[in-house]
CSV table of N, CA and C in Angstrom, one decimal:
chain,number,residue,atom,x,y,z
A,1,MET,N,0.7,-1.2,0.1
A,1,MET,CA,0.1,0.0,0.1
A,1,MET,C,0.9,1.1,-0.2
A,2,LYS,N,0.6,2.1,-0.9
A,2,LYS,CA,1.2,3.3,-1.0
A,2,LYS,C,0.4,4.5,-0.5
A,3,ILE,N,1.3,5.3,0.6
A,3,ILE,CA,0.5,6.3,1.1
A,3,ILE,C,1.2,7.6,0.3
A,4,ILE,N,0.0,8.4,-0.2
A,4,ILE,CA,0.3,9.6,-0.8
A,4,ILE,C,-0.4,10.6,-0.2
A,5,GLU,N,0.6,11.8,0.3
A,5,GLU,CA,0.0,12.8,1.2
A,5,GLU,C,0.7,14.0,0.6
A,6,LYS,N,-0.2,15.1,0.2
A,6,LYS,CA,0.2,16.4,-0.3
A,6,LYS,C,0.5,17.2,0.8
A,7,VAL,N,1.8,17.5,1.1
A,7,VAL,CA,2.1,18.5,2.1
A,7,VAL,C,1.7,19.9,1.6
A,8,PRO,N,1.1,20.6,2.5
A,8,PRO,CA,0.8,22.0,2.1
A,8,PRO,C,2.0,22.9,2.1
A,9,LYS,N,2.2,23.7,1.3
A,9,LYS,CA,3.2,24.7,1.2
A,9,LYS,C,3.1,25.6,2.3
A,10,ILE,N,4.1,26.1,2.9
A,10,ILE,CA,4.2,27.1,3.8
A,10,ILE,C,4.1,28.4,3.2
A,11,THR,N,2.7,29.3,3.6
A,11,THR,CA,2.5,30.5,3.0
A,11,THR,C,2.6,31.4,4.1
A,12,GLY,N,2.5,32.7,3.7
A,12,GLY,CA,2.2,33.9,4.7
A,12,GLY,C,1.8,35.2,3.9
A,13,HIS,N,1.5,36.1,4.9
A,13,HIS,CA,1.5,37.5,4.4
A,13,HIS,C,1.9,38.4,5.3
A,14,LEU,N,2.2,39.7,4.7
A,14,LEU,CA,2.7,40.9,5.4
A,14,LEU,C,1.4,41.9,5.3
A,15,HIS,N,1.2,42.3,6.6
A,15,HIS,CA,0.1,43.4,6.6
A,15,HIS,C,0.6,44.8,7.5
A,16,TYR,N,0.4,45.8,7.1
A,16,TYR,CA,0.7,46.9,7.7
A,16,TYR,C,-0.1,48.2,7.5
A,17,VAL,N,-0.1,49.1,8.2
A,17,VAL,CA,-0.8,50.4,8.0
A,17,VAL,C,0.2,51.4,8.4
A,18,ALA,N,0.5,52.3,7.4
A,18,ALA,CA,1.5,53.5,7.6
A,18,ALA,C,0.7,54.6,7.9
A,19,THR,N,1.1,55.3,9.0
A,19,THR,CA,0.2,56.6,9.4
A,19,THR,C,1.2,57.9,9.4
A,20,ARG,N,1.2,58.9,9.1
A,20,ARG,CA,1.7,60.1,9.3
A,20,ARG,C,0.9,61.1,10.0
A,21,ARG,N,1.2,61.3,11.1
A,21,ARG,CA,0.6,62.3,12.0
A,21,ARG,C,-0.9,61.8,12.4
A,22,GLY,N,-0.9,60.7,12.3
A,22,GLY,CA,-2.5,60.0,12.3
A,22,GLY,C,-3.1,59.9,11.1
A,23,ASP,N,-2.8,60.3,10.0
A,23,ASP,CA,-3.3,60.2,8.8
A,23,ASP,C,-2.9,58.9,8.0
A,24,ILE,N,-3.7,57.9,7.6
A,24,ILE,CA,-3.3,56.9,6.7
A,24,ILE,C,-2.5,57.1,5.5
A,25,VAL,N,-1.4,56.6,5.2
A,25,VAL,CA,-0.8,57.0,3.9
A,25,VAL,C,-0.6,55.8,3.1
A,26,GLU,N,-0.7,54.5,3.7
A,26,GLU,CA,-0.5,53.5,3.0
A,26,GLU,C,-1.0,52.2,3.9
A,27,VAL,N,-1.8,51.2,3.0
A,27,VAL,CA,-2.1,50.0,3.7
A,27,VAL,C,-1.7,49.0,2.6
A,28,PHE,N,-1.0,48.0,3.3
A,28,PHE,CA,-0.3,47.0,2.6
A,28,PHE,C,-0.9,45.6,3.1
A,29,ASP,N,-1.0,44.8,2.2
A,29,ASP,CA,-1.5,43.3,2.6
A,29,ASP,C,-1.3,42.5,1.6
A,30,ASP,N,-0.2,41.7,1.5
A,30,ASP,CA,0.1,41.0,0.3
A,30,ASP,C,1.1,39.8,0.9
A,31,HIS,N,1.2,38.7,-0.1
A,31,HIS,CA,1.9,37.6,0.4
A,31,HIS,C,3.4,37.8,0.6
A,32,ASN,N,4.1,36.8,1.0
A,32,ASN,CA,5.7,36.9,1.2
A,32,ASN,C,6.1,35.5,0.7
A,33,LEU,N,7.6,35.6,0.6
A,33,LEU,CA,8.2,34.5,0.1
A,33,LEU,C,9.1,34.0,1.4
A,34,VAL,N,8.8,32.7,1.8
A,34,VAL,CA,9.6,32.0,2.8
A,34,VAL,C,10.8,31.7,2.0
A,35,VAL,N,12.1,32.0,2.4
A,35,VAL,CA,13.4,31.5,1.9
A,35,VAL,C,14.0,30.4,2.3
A,36,ASP,N,14.9,29.9,1.6
A,36,ASP,CA,15.7,28.7,1.6
A,36,ASP,C,16.2,28.6,3.3
A,37,ALA,N,16.8,29.8,3.5
A,37,ALA,CA,17.3,29.9,5.0
A,37,ALA,C,16.3,29.6,6.1
A,38,GLY,N,15.0,30.2,5.7
A,38,GLY,CA,14.1,30.0,6.9
A,38,GLY,C,13.5,28.4,6.9
A,39,ARG,N,13.5,27.9,5.6
A,39,ARG,CA,13.1,26.5,5.5
A,39,ARG,C,14.2,25.6,6.3
A,40,GLU,N,15.6,26.0,6.0
A,40,GLU,CA,16.8,25.2,6.6
A,40,GLU,C,16.6,25.3,8.2
A,41,LEU,N,16.4,26.5,8.7
A,41,LEU,CA,16.2,26.9,10.1
A,41,LEU,C,15.3,26.0,10.7
A,42,MET,N,14.1,25.9,9.9
A,42,MET,CA,12.9,25.2,10.4
A,42,MET,C,13.4,23.6,10.7
A,43,ALA,N,14.2,23.1,9.7
A,43,ALA,CA,14.8,21.9,9.9
A,43,ALA,C,15.5,21.7,10.9
A,44,LEU,N,16.5,22.5,11.2
A,44,LEU,CA,17.4,22.4,12.5
A,44,LEU,C,16.6,22.6,13.8
A,45,ILE,N,15.7,23.3,13.8
A,45,ILE,CA,14.9,23.3,15.0
A,45,ILE,C,14.1,22.2,15.2
A,46,MET,N,13.7,21.6,14.1
A,46,MET,CA,13.0,20.4,14.4
A,46,MET,C,13.9,19.2,14.7
A,47,THR,N,15.1,19.3,14.5
A,47,THR,CA,16.0,18.2,14.7
A,47,THR,C,16.8,18.5,16.0
A,48,GLY,N,16.4,19.5,16.7
A,48,GLY,CA,17.0,19.9,17.9
A,48,GLY,C,18.4,20.3,17.8
A,49,LYS,N,18.6,20.8,16.7
A,49,LYS,CA,20.1,21.3,16.4
A,49,LYS,C,20.3,22.8,16.4
A,50,GLN,N,19.0,23.4,16.6
A,50,GLN,CA,19.0,24.8,16.8
A,50,GLN,C,17.9,25.2,17.9
A,51,THR,N,17.9,26.2,18.6
A,51,THR,CA,16.9,26.6,19.5
A,51,THR,C,16.5,28.2,19.3
A,52,THR,N,16.6,28.7,18.4
A,52,THR,CA,16.2,30.1,18.1
A,52,THR,C,14.6,30.2,17.8
A,53,SER,N,14.3,31.6,17.8
A,53,SER,CA,12.7,31.7,17.5
A,53,SER,C,12.9,33.1,16.6
A,54,ILE,N,11.6,33.3,16.1
A,54,ILE,CA,11.5,34.6,15.3
A,54,ILE,C,11.4,35.7,16.4
A,55,THR,N,12.0,36.8,16.2
A,55,THR,CA,12.0,37.8,17.2
A,55,THR,C,12.1,39.3,16.6
A,56,LYS,N,12.3,39.3,15.5
A,56,LYS,CA,12.4,40.9,14.9
A,56,LYS,C,12.0,40.9,13.5
A,57,ILE,N,11.7,42.1,13.0
A,57,ILE,CA,11.3,42.3,11.8
A,57,ILE,C,12.5,43.1,11.2
A,58,GLY,N,13.0,43.1,9.8
A,58,GLY,CA,13.9,44.1,9.4
A,58,GLY,C,13.1,44.8,8.2
A,59,VAL,N,13.7,46.1,8.1
A,59,VAL,CA,13.3,46.9,7.0
A,59,VAL,C,14.5,47.4,6.2
A,60,GLY,N,14.4,47.5,4.8
A,60,GLY,CA,15.5,47.8,4.0
A,60,GLY,C,15.1,48.6,2.9
A,61,THR,N,16.3,48.9,2.0
A,61,THR,CA,16.2,49.8,0.9
A,61,THR,C,16.1,48.8,-0.5
A,62,GLY,N,16.3,47.8,-0.3
A,62,GLY,CA,16.3,46.9,-1.5
A,62,GLY,C,15.2,46.9,-2.6
A,63,ILE,N,15.3,46.8,-3.8
A,63,ILE,CA,14.2,46.7,-4.7
A,63,ILE,C,14.3,45.5,-5.7
A,64,THR,N,15.2,44.8,-5.6
A,64,THR,CA,15.2,43.5,-6.2
A,64,THR,C,14.0,42.6,-5.7
A,65,PRO,N,13.4,41.9,-6.7
A,65,PRO,CA,12.3,40.9,-6.4
A,65,PRO,C,12.9,40.0,-5.4
A,66,GLU,N,12.1,39.4,-4.4
A,66,GLU,CA,12.3,38.2,-3.7
A,66,GLU,C,12.8,37.1,-4.5
A,67,ALA,N,13.8,36.4,-3.8
A,67,ALA,CA,14.1,35.1,-4.2
A,67,ALA,C,14.5,34.1,-3.4
A,68,VAL,N,14.3,32.8,-3.4
A,68,VAL,CA,14.5,31.8,-2.3
A,68,VAL,C,16.0,31.9,-1.7
A,69,LYS,N,17.0,32.4,-2.3
A,69,LYS,CA,18.2,32.3,-2.0
A,69,LYS,C,18.5,33.5,-1.1
A,70,ASP,N,17.6,34.5,-0.9
A,70,ASP,CA,17.8,35.7,-0.2
A,70,ASP,C,18.2,35.3,1.3
A,71,THR,N,19.0,36.1,1.8
A,71,THR,CA,19.5,35.8,3.4
A,71,THR,C,19.5,37.3,4.1
A,72,GLY,N,19.4,38.3,3.3
A,72,GLY,CA,19.3,39.6,4.1
A,72,GLY,C,18.6,40.9,3.4
A,73,LEU,N,18.6,42.1,4.0
A,73,LEU,CA,18.1,43.2,3.4
A,73,LEU,C,19.2,44.2,3.1
A,74,THR,N,18.8,44.8,2.1
A,74,THR,CA,19.9,46.1,1.9
A,74,THR,C,19.6,47.1,2.9
A,75,ASP,N,20.6,47.6,3.4
A,75,ASP,CA,20.6,48.9,4.6
A,75,ASP,C,19.8,48.4,5.5
A,76,CYS,N,19.8,47.2,6.3
A,76,CYS,CA,18.7,46.8,7.0
A,76,CYS,C,18.8,47.3,8.4
A,77,VAL,N,17.7,47.7,8.8
A,77,VAL,CA,17.2,48.1,10.4
A,77,VAL,C,16.4,47.1,11.0
A,78,TYR,N,16.8,46.5,11.9
A,78,TYR,CA,16.1,45.6,12.7
A,78,TYR,C,15.2,46.3,13.7
A,79,ILE,N,14.1,45.8,14.1
A,79,ILE,CA,12.9,46.4,14.9
A,79,ILE,C,12.3,45.1,15.7
A,80,PRO,N,12.5,45.1,17.1
A,80,PRO,CA,12.0,43.8,17.8
A,80,PRO,C,10.5,43.7,17.5
A,81,LEU,N,10.0,42.4,17.3
A,81,LEU,CA,8.5,42.4,17.4
A,81,LEU,C,8.0,42.9,18.6
A,82,THR,N,6.6,43.1,18.8
A,82,THR,CA,5.9,43.6,19.9
A,82,THR,C,5.1,42.4,20.5
A,83,ALA,N,4.8,41.3,19.6
A,83,ALA,CA,3.9,40.2,20.2
A,83,ALA,C,4.2,39.1,19.1
A,84,ARG,N,4.1,37.8,19.7
A,84,ARG,CA,4.1,36.6,19.1
A,84,ARG,C,3.0,35.7,19.4
A,85,SER,N,2.3,35.1,18.5
A,85,SER,CA,1.2,34.2,18.9
A,85,SER,C,0.9,33.0,17.9
A,86,THR,N,0.1,32.0,18.2
A,86,THR,CA,-0.3,30.9,17.3
A,86,THR,C,-1.7,31.1,17.5
A,87,ASP,N,-2.3,30.4,16.3
A,87,ASP,CA,-3.6,30.0,16.2
A,87,ASP,C,-3.7,28.7,15.4
A,88,GLY,N,-4.0,27.7,15.9
A,88,GLY,CA,-3.8,26.3,15.0
A,88,GLY,C,-2.3,26.5,14.3
A,89,LYS,N,-2.6,26.2,13.0
A,89,LYS,CA,-1.3,26.2,12.1
A,89,LYS,C,-0.6,27.6,11.6
A,90,THR,N,-1.3,28.7,12.4
A,90,THR,CA,-0.8,30.0,12.0
A,90,THR,C,0.0,30.6,13.0
A,91,ALA,N,1.2,31.2,12.6
A,91,ALA,CA,2.0,31.9,13.6
A,91,ALA,C,1.9,33.4,13.1
A,92,ARG,N,1.6,34.3,14.1
A,92,ARG,CA,1.6,35.8,13.9
A,92,ARG,C,2.6,36.4,14.8
A,93,PHE,N,3.1,37.5,14.1
A,93,PHE,CA,4.2,38.3,14.5
A,93,PHE,C,3.9,39.8,14.3
A,94,ASP,N,3.5,40.4,15.6
A,94,ASP,CA,3.3,41.7,15.3
A,94,ASP,C,4.3,42.8,15.6
A,95,PHE,N,4.1,44.0,15.0
A,95,PHE,CA,5.3,45.1,15.2
A,95,PHE,C,4.7,46.3,14.9
A,96,VAL,N,5.5,47.2,15.6
A,96,VAL,CA,5.3,48.6,15.4
A,96,VAL,C,6.7,49.2,15.0
A,97,ILE,N,6.8,50.0,14.0
A,97,ILE,CA,7.9,50.6,13.6
A,97,ILE,C,7.5,52.1,13.8
A,98,GLY,N,8.1,52.6,15.2
A,98,GLY,CA,7.8,53.8,15.8
A,98,GLY,C,8.4,55.1,15.0
A,99,THR,N,7.8,56.1,15.6
A,99,THR,CA,8.4,57.3,15.1
A,99,THR,C,9.9,57.7,15.2
A,100,ASP,N,10.6,56.9,16.2
A,100,ASP,CA,11.8,56.9,16.4
A,100,ASP,C,12.8,56.0,15.7
A,101,GLN,N,12.2,54.9,15.1
A,101,GLN,CA,13.0,54.0,14.3
A,101,GLN,C,13.2,54.0,12.8
A,102,ALA,N,14.3,53.6,12.3
A,102,ALA,CA,14.5,53.6,10.9
A,102,ALA,C,14.3,54.9,10.1
A,103,ASN,N,14.5,56.1,10.8
A,103,ASN,CA,14.2,57.3,10.0
A,103,ASN,C,15.4,57.6,9.1
A,104,GLY,N,14.8,58.2,8.0
A,104,GLY,CA,15.8,58.5,6.7
A,104,GLY,C,15.7,57.2,5.9
A,105,LEU,N,15.2,56.1,6.2
A,105,LEU,CA,15.2,55.0,5.3
A,105,LEU,C,14.1,55.0,4.1
A,106,ASN,N,14.5,54.8,3.1
A,106,ASN,CA,13.3,54.6,2.2
A,106,ASN,C,13.0,53.1,2.0
A,107,ILE,N,11.9,52.7,2.7
A,107,ILE,CA,11.7,51.5,2.9
A,107,ILE,C,10.8,50.7,1.7
A,108,HIS,N,11.6,49.8,1.2
A,108,HIS,CA,11.0,49.0,0.1
A,108,HIS,C,11.0,47.7,0.3
A,109,GLU,N,11.7,46.9,1.3
A,109,GLU,CA,11.7,45.7,1.5
A,109,GLU,C,11.5,45.6,3.2
A,110,PHE,N,10.9,44.3,3.4
A,110,PHE,CA,10.7,43.7,4.6
A,110,PHE,C,11.2,42.5,5.0
A,111,GLY,N,11.8,41.8,6.2
A,111,GLY,CA,12.2,40.7,6.3
A,111,GLY,C,11.7,40.2,7.8
A,112,LEU,N,11.5,38.8,7.9
A,112,LEU,CA,11.1,38.3,9.3
A,112,LEU,C,12.5,37.4,9.6
A,113,PHE,N,12.9,37.7,10.8
A,113,PHE,CA,14.2,37.3,11.2
A,113,PHE,C,14.3,36.6,12.6
A,114,ALA,N,15.1,35.5,12.6
A,114,ALA,CA,15.2,34.8,13.9
A,114,ALA,C,16.1,35.6,14.8
A,115,GLU,N,16.1,35.1,16.0
A,115,GLU,CA,16.9,36.0,16.9
A,115,GLU,C,18.6,35.6,16.6
A,116,ASN,N,18.9,34.6,15.9
A,116,ASN,CA,20.3,34.4,15.4
A,116,ASN,C,20.7,35.2,14.3
A,117,GLY,N,19.6,35.7,13.7
A,117,GLY,CA,19.9,36.5,12.3
A,117,GLY,C,19.4,35.9,11.4
A,118,THR,N,18.8,34.7,11.1
A,118,THR,CA,18.6,34.0,9.8
A,118,THR,C,17.0,34.8,9.4
A,119,MET,N,17.3,35.2,8.1
A,119,MET,CA,16.0,35.6,7.6
A,119,MET,C,15.0,34.5,7.3
A,120,PHE,N,13.8,34.4,7.7
A,120,PHE,CA,12.9,33.5,7.6
A,120,PHE,C,12.1,33.9,6.3
A,121,SER,N,11.6,35.1,5.9
A,121,SER,CA,10.8,35.3,5.0
A,121,SER,C,11.1,36.7,4.6
A,122,HIS,N,10.6,37.0,3.2
A,122,HIS,CA,10.9,38.4,2.6
A,122,HIS,C,9.9,38.8,1.8
A,123,ARG,N,9.7,40.1,1.8
A,123,ARG,CA,8.8,40.8,1.0
A,123,ARG,C,9.1,42.2,0.5
A,124,VAL,N,9.1,42.4,-0.7
A,124,VAL,CA,9.4,43.8,-1.4
A,124,VAL,C,8.3,44.6,-2.0
A,125,ARG,N,8.2,45.7,-1.5
A,125,ARG,CA,7.1,46.6,-2.0
A,125,ARG,C,7.3,47.0,-3.5
A,126,ALA,N,6.4,47.4,-4.1
A,126,ALA,CA,6.3,48.2,-5.4
A,126,ALA,C,7.5,49.2,-5.5
A,127,LYS,N,8.3,49.0,-6.6
A,127,LYS,CA,9.5,50.1,-6.8
A,127,LYS,C,9.0,51.4,-7.0
A,128,GLU,N,7.8,51.7,-7.4
A,128,GLU,CA,7.3,53.1,-8.0
A,128,GLU,C,6.7,54.0,-6.9
A,129,LYS,N,6.6,53.2,-5.6
A,129,LYS,CA,6.1,54.0,-4.5
A,129,LYS,C,7.0,54.0,-3.2
A,130,ASP,N,7.5,55.2,-3.2
A,130,ASP,CA,8.4,55.5,-2.1
A,130,ASP,C,7.7,55.4,-0.6
A,131,LEU,N,8.3,55.1,0.2
A,131,LEU,CA,7.7,55.0,1.8
A,131,LEU,C,9.2,55.6,2.5
A,132,VAL,N,9.4,56.9,2.6
A,132,VAL,CA,10.6,57.3,3.2
A,132,VAL,C,10.1,57.6,4.8
A,133,LYS,N,10.9,56.7,5.6
A,133,LYS,CA,10.6,56.7,7.0
A,133,LYS,C,11.2,58.0,7.7
A,134,ALA,N,10.4,58.9,8.4
A,134,ALA,CA,10.5,60.0,9.2
A,134,ALA,C,10.0,60.0,10.6
A,135,ASP,N,10.2,61.0,11.3
A,135,ASP,CA,9.9,60.9,12.6
A,135,ASP,C,8.3,61.1,12.8
A,136,ASP,N,7.6,61.4,11.8
A,136,ASP,CA,6.2,61.8,11.7
A,136,ASP,C,5.5,60.4,11.1
A,137,LEU,N,6.1,59.4,10.8
A,137,LEU,CA,5.7,58.2,10.2
A,137,LEU,C,5.8,57.0,11.2
A,138,GLU,N,4.8,56.2,11.1
A,138,GLU,CA,4.6,55.1,12.2
A,138,GLU,C,3.9,53.9,11.4
A,139,LEU,N,4.5,52.6,11.3
A,139,LEU,CA,4.0,51.5,10.5
A,139,LEU,C,3.6,50.5,11.8
A,140,THR,N,2.3,50.2,11.8
A,140,THR,CA,1.9,49.1,12.6
A,140,THR,C,1.4,48.0,12.1
A,141,GLY,N,1.8,46.7,12.2
A,141,GLY,CA,1.2,45.6,11.3
A,141,GLY,C,1.6,44.3,12.0
A,142,TYR,N,1.4,43.3,11.2
A,142,TYR,CA,1.7,41.9,11.6
A,142,TYR,C,2.0,40.9,10.4
A,143,TRP,N,2.8,39.9,10.6
A,143,TRP,CA,3.3,39.0,9.5
A,143,TRP,C,2.9,37.6,10.1
A,144,GLU,N,2.2,37.0,9.2
A,144,GLU,CA,1.3,35.8,9.6
A,144,GLU,C,2.3,34.6,8.6
A,145,ILE,N,2.4,33.3,9.3
A,145,ILE,CA,3.0,32.4,8.5
A,145,ILE,C,1.9,31.2,8.8
A,146,ASN,N,1.5,30.5,7.6
A,146,ASN,CA,0.6,29.7,7.7
A,146,ASN,C,1.3,28.2,7.3
A,147,PHE,N,1.3,27.3,8.3
A,147,PHE,CA,1.8,26.1,8.0
A,147,PHE,C,0.8,24.9,7.6
């Protein structure tokens, strides 16, 4: 007897709202790419060879589309997560990029990172729209990974 089981793909999405002095300037909700380094990290955790967890989000200036071999962001600034939770097969990572963080950065890309620095997933925003971080701009959001 042959057992055939289709393993669902690990998916996720990034959602945030950017506000400038309380006014919404951008709402973003789109898929992400789980990179090879993230998949390898999961394998290490499952075999007990690694004990790290997802603890931060990164923002950067890169505009190159996501690729599975990506391991970092251009001009990366890391921001600690504000909360982590699970609901069934979904892991959720909440964040706030406050008015005092990443100022001067033209944010085009986001990454979800483990405590040990391994990038788990990556998302690049549209090139034609700038999101220049300043002390009057705040981003509040979450990143969900579905297993």
